[in-house]
Short mmCIF file of C-alpha atoms in Angstrom, two decimals:
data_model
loop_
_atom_site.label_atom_id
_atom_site.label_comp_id
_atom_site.label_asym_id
_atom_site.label_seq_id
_atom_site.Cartn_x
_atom_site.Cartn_y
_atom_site.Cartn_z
CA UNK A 6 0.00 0.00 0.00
CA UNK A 7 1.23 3.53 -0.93
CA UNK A 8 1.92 5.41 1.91
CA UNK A 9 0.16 8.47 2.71
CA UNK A 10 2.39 11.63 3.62
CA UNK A 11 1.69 13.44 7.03
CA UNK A 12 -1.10 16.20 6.29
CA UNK A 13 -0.53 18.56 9.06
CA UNK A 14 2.36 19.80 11.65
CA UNK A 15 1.88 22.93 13.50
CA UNK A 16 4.28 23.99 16.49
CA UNK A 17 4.37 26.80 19.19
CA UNK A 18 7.29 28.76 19.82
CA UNK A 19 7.64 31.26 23.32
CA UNK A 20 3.83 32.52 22.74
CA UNK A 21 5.05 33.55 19.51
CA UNK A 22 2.72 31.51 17.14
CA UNK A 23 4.84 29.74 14.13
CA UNK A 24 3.33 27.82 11.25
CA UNK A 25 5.29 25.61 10.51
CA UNK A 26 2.17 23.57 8.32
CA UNK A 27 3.28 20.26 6.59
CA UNK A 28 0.66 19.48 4.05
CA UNK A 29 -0.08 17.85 0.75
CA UNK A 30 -1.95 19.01 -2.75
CA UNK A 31 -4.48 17.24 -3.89
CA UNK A 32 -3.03 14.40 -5.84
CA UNK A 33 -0.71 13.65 -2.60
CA UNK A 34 2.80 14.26 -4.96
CA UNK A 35 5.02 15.82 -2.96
CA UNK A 36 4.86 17.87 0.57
CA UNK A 37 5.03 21.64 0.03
CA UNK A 38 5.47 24.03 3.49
CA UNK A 39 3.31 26.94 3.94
CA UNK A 40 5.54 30.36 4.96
CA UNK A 41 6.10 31.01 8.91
CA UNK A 42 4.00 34.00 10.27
CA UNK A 43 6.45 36.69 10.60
CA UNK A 44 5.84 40.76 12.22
CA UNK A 45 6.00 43.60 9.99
CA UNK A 46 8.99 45.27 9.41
CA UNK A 47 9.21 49.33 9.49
CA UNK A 48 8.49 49.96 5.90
CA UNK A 49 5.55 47.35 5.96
CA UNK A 50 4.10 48.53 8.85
CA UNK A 51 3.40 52.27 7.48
CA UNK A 52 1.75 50.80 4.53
CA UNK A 53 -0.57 49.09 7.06
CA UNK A 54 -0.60 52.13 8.48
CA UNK A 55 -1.75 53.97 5.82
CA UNK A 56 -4.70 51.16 4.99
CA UNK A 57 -5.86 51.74 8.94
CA UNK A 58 -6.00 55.51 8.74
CA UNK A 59 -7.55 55.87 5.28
CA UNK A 60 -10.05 53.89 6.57
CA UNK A 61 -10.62 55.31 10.18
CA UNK A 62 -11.26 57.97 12.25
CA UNK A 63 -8.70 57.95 14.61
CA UNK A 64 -7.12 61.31 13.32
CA UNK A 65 -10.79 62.85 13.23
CA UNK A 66 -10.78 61.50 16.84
CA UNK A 67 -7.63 63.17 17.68
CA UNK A 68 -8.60 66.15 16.32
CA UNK A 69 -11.87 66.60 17.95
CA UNK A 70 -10.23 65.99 21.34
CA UNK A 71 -7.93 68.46 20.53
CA UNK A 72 -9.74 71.08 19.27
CA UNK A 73 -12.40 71.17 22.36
CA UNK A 74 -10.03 70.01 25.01
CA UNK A 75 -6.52 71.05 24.57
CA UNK A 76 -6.87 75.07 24.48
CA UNK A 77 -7.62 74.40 28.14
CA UNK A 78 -4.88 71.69 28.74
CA UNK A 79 -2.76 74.12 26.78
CA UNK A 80 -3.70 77.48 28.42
CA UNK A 81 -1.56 77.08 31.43
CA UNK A 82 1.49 76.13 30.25
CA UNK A 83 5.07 77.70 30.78
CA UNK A 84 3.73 79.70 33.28
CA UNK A 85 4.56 83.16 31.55
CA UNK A 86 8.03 82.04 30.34
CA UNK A 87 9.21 83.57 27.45
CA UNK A 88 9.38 79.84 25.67
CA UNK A 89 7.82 76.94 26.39
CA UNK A 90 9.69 73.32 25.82
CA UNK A 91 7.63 70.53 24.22
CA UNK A 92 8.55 66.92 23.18
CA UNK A 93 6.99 64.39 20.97
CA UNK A 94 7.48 61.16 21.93
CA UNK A 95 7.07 58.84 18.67
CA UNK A 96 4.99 61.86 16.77
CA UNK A 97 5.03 60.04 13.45
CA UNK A 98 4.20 61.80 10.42
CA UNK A 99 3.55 64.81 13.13
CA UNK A 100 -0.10 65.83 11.95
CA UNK A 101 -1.40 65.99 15.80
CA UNK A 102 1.82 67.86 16.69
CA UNK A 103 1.43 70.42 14.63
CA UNK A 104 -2.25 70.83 15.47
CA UNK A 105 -1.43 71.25 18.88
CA UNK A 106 1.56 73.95 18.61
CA UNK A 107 -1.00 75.93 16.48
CA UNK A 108 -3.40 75.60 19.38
CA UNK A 109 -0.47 76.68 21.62
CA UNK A 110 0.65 79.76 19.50
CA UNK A 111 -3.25 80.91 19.89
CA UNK A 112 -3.14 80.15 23.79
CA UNK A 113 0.58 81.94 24.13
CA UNK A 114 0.83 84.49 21.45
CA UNK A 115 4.36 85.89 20.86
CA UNK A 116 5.89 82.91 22.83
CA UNK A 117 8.98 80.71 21.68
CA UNK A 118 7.80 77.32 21.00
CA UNK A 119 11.14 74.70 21.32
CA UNK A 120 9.75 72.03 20.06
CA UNK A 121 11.86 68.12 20.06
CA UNK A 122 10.93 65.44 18.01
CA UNK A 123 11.14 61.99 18.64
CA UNK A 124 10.83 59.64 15.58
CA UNK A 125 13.08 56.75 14.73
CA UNK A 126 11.05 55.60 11.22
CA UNK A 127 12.48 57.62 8.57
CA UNK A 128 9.57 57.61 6.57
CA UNK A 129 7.31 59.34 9.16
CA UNK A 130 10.34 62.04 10.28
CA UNK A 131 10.57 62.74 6.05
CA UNK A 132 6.54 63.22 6.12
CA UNK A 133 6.56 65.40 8.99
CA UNK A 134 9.13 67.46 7.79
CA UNK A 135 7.46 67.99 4.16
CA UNK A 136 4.65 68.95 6.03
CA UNK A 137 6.54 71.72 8.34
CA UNK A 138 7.33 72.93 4.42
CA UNK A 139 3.91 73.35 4.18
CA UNK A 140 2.55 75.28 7.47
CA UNK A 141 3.84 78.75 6.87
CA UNK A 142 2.33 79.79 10.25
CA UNK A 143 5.03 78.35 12.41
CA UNK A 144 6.63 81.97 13.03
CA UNK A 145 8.43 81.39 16.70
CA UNK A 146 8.76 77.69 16.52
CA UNK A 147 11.68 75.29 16.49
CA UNK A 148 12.12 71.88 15.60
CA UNK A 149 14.74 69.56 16.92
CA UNK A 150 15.14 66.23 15.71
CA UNK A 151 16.13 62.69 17.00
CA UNK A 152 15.70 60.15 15.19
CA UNK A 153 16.11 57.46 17.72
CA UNK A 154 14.08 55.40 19.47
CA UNK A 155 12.19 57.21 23.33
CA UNK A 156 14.80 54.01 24.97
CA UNK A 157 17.44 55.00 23.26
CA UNK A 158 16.66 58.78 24.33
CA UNK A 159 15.82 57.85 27.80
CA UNK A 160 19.97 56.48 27.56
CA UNK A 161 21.63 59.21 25.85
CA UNK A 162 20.02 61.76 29.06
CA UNK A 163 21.00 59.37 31.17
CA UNK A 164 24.46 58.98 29.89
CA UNK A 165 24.80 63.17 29.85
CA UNK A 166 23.22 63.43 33.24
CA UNK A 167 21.62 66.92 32.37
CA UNK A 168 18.11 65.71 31.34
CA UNK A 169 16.35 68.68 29.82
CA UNK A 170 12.89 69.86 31.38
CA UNK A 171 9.91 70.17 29.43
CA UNK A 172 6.45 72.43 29.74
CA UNK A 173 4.66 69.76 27.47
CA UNK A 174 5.46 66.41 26.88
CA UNK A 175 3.18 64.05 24.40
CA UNK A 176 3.38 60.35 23.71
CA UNK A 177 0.83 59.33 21.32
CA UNK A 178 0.03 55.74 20.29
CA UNK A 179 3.93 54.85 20.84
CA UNK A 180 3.63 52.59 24.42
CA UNK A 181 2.69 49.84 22.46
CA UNK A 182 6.61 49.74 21.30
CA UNK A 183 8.77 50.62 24.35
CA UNK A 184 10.18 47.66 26.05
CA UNK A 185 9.58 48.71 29.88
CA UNK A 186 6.30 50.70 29.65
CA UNK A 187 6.21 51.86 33.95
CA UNK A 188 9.71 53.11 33.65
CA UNK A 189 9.56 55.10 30.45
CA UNK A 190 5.86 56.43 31.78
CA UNK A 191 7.72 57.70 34.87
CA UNK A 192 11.34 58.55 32.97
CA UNK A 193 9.23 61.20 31.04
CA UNK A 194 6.94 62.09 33.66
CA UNK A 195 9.76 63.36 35.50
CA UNK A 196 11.04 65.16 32.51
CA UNK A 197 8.20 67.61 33.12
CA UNK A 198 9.07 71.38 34.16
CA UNK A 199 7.24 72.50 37.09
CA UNK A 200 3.46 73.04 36.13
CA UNK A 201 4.53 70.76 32.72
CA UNK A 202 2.04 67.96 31.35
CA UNK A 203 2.24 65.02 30.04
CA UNK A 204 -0.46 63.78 27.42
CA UNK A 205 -0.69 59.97 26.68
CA UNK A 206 -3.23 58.91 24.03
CA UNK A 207 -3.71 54.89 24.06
CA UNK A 208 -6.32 52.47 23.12
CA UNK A 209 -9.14 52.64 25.11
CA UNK A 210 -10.02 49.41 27.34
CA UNK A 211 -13.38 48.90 26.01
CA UNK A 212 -12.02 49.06 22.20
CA UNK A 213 -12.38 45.86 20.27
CA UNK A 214 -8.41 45.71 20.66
CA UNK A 215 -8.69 44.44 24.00
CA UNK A 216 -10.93 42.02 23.27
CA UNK A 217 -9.38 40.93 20.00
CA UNK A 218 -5.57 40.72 22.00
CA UNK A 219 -6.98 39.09 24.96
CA UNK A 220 -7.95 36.25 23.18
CA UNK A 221 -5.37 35.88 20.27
CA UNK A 222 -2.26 37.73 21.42
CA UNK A 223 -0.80 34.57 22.11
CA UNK A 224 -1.48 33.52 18.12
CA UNK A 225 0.42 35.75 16.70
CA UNK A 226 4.12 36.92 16.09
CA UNK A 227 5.59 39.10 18.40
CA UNK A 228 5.95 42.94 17.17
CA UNK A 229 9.26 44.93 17.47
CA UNK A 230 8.20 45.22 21.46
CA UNK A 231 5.76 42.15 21.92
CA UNK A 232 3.46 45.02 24.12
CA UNK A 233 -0.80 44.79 24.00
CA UNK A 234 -1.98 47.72 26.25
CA UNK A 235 -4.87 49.56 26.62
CA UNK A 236 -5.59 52.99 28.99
CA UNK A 237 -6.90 50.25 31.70
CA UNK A 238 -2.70 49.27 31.76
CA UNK A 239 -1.83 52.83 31.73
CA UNK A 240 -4.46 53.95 34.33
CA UNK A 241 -3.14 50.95 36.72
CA UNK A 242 0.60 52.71 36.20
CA UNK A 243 -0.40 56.03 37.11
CA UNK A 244 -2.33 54.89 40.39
CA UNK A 245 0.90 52.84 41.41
CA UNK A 246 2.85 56.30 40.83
CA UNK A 247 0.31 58.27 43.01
CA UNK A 248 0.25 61.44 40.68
CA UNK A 249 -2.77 62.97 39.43
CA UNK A 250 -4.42 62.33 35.84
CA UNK A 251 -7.14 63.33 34.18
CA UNK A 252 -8.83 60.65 31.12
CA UNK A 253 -11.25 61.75 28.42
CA UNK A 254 -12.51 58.81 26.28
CA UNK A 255 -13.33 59.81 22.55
CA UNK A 256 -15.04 57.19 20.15
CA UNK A 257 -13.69 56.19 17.47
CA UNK A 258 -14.36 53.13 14.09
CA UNK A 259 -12.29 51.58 11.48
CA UNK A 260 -14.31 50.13 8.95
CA UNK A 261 -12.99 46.73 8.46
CA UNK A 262 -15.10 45.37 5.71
CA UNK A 263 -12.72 44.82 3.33
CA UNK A 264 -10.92 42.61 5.76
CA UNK A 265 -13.37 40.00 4.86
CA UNK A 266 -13.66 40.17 1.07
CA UNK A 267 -11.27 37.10 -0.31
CA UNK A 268 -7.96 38.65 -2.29
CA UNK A 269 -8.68 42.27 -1.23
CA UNK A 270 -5.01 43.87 -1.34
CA UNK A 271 -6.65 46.74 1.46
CA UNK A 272 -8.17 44.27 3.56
CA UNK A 273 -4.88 42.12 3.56
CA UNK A 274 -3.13 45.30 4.49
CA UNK A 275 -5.61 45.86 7.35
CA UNK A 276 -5.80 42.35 8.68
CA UNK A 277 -1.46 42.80 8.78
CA UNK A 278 -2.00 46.20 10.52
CA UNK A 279 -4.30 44.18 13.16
CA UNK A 280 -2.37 41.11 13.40
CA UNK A 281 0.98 42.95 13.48
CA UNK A 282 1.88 40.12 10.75
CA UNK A 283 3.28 40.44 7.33
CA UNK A 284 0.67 38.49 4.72
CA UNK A 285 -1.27 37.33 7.24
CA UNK A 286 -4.18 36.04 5.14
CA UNK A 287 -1.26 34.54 3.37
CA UNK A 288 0.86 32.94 5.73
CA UNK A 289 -1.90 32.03 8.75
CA UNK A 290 -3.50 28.71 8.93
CA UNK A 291 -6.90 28.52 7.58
CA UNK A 292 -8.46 27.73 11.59
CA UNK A 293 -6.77 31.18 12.68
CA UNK A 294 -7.85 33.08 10.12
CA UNK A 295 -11.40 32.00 10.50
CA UNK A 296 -11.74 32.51 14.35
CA UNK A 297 -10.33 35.81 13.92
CA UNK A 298 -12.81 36.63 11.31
CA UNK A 299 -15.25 35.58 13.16
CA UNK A 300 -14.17 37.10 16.70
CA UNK A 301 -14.16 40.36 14.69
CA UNK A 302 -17.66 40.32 14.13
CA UNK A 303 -18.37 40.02 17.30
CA UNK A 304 -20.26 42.66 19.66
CA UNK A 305 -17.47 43.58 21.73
CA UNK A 306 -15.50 44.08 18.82
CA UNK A 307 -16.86 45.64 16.23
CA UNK A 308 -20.94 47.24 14.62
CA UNK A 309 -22.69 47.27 11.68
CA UNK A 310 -23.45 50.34 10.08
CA UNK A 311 -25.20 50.69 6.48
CA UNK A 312 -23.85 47.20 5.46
CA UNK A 313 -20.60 48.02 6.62
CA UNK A 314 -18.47 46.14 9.70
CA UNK A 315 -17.51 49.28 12.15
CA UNK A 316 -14.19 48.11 14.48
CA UNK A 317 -14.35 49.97 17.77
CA UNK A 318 -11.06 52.06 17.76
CA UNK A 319 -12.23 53.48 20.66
CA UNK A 320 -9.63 55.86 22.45
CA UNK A 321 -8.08 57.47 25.66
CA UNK A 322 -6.51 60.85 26.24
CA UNK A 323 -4.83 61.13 29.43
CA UNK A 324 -3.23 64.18 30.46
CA UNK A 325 -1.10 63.99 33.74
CA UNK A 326 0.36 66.39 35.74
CA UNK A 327 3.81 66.83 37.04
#
């Protein structure tokens, strides 16, 4: 009797999930292995990037926080200095940023605005910068650049042993990639100047990306930090460090539909921006993929709204005090 080949072999590998799949084609020829799951690397995470914002409203979420919120936040800053010290924290492609020094030229008019930028992708620190060529009403602001990671900042002050004091301080959507979250929460807190504040935006803890990384994290490859945190994580920080906070919650969707429609090149990018994996729909096994789908749909996750499949990309802006 011929013998038939072994179909299937999946292993597990430090809660990072492999596939390592064995399997045959349909006339049983010859074994063929499907590609391991793998995370995305800088340049293929902003084009997952990009799919997730075109298709969301976090930035509309950002916005309207910070246009109804932050003049206040803003207003009492520097306290009458003649400039006032801010530092992005992982600022990206720096849209927010510059939104909030315009806010903060309004709130402190004829001020100096020192303003340090923390960025290690290249491709977001280019962006940013093309789009400081295009805001001609930046009259009394400066830009200083490091393109290094908030760790490796957090060891070049250390190194120096002068660490600079800021008035404002902002980390948004960047804890997700530090490697000891409580210590660089608290390295930057106590970067603050006296009457200084520090703004963390995060995942909220009622998004569908707790539910979805409560239940899977363990399925998929670890990203560049291995970190799943929501404002519940954050909130739990700032209570050990007994200093005083203040959280506004903002909704916000992503509508995933295209995640769901076979061969889509957006939806693949999406499900790799949610998965953190490169080709996911090409390089998961076919039970994954299919529980995922299906978790996505879910209540806790995710809404329908006029035949489309809303994510909940709900969100948390917490401002904390020195």
């Amino acid at each position: 009797m011929e013998s038939v080949p072994e179909m299937k072999r999946t292993r597990f590998h430090r809660m990072n999930f492999e596939a390592e799949i064995l399997t045959a084609p349909c006339n049983n020829s010859e074994l063929y292995m499907i590609p391991t799951m793998r995370s995305l690397t800088a340049e293929e995470y902003v084009q997952a990037f990009k799919s997730f914002l075109d298709h969301s409203t976090e930035h509309q979420c950002m916005e309207q926080f910070i246009n109804k919120e932050m003049p206040q936040i803003l207003a009492s800053l520097g306290n009458g200095k003649s400039t006032i010290n801010v530092l992005g924290v992982g600022s990206g492609t720096g849209e927010q940023d510059l939104k909030m020094i315009k806010i903060m030229q309004a709130q402190h008019p004829g001020v100096l605005i020192n303003n340090e930028v923390i960025e290690p992708n290249p491709q977001h620190a280019a962006s940013y910068k093309a789009l400081i060529n295009k805001s001609p009403d930046l009259q009394n602001v400066s830009f200083i650049w490091h393109q290094i990671t908030s760790t490796e900042y957090e060891q070049q002050v250390k190194e120096k042993n002068a660490p600079k004091k800021f008035d404002f301080i902002h980390m948004i959507q960047m804890l997700y990639r530090v490697d000891d979250i409580t210590n660089t929460i608290k390295f930057f807190h106590n970067c603050l100047d006296q009457n200084g504040k520090l703004l963390i935006i995060i995942l909220s803890g009622s998004s569908g990306w707790a539910s979805i990384w409560k239940k899977y994290r363990h399925c998929l490859p670890l990203t560049d930090s291995g970190h799943y945190i929501t404002s519940d994580d954050i909130k739990d920080i700032l209570d050990g460090m007994e200093v005083e906070y203040q959280v506004y919650d903002f909704p916000s969707g992503w509508d995933i539909t295209k995640c769901f429609i076979e061969g889509d090149t957006t939806g693949g990018h999406m499900m790799d921006f949610l998965t953190g994996t490169k080709n996911f729909m090409g390089t998961a096994p076919l039970d994954l993929k299919k529980r995922l789908q299906e978790a996505l749909c879910q209540p806790e996750c995710s809404h329908k709204k006029d035949g489309s499949i809303i994510f909940s990309n709900d969100m948390s802006m917490i401002v904390v005090k020195s």
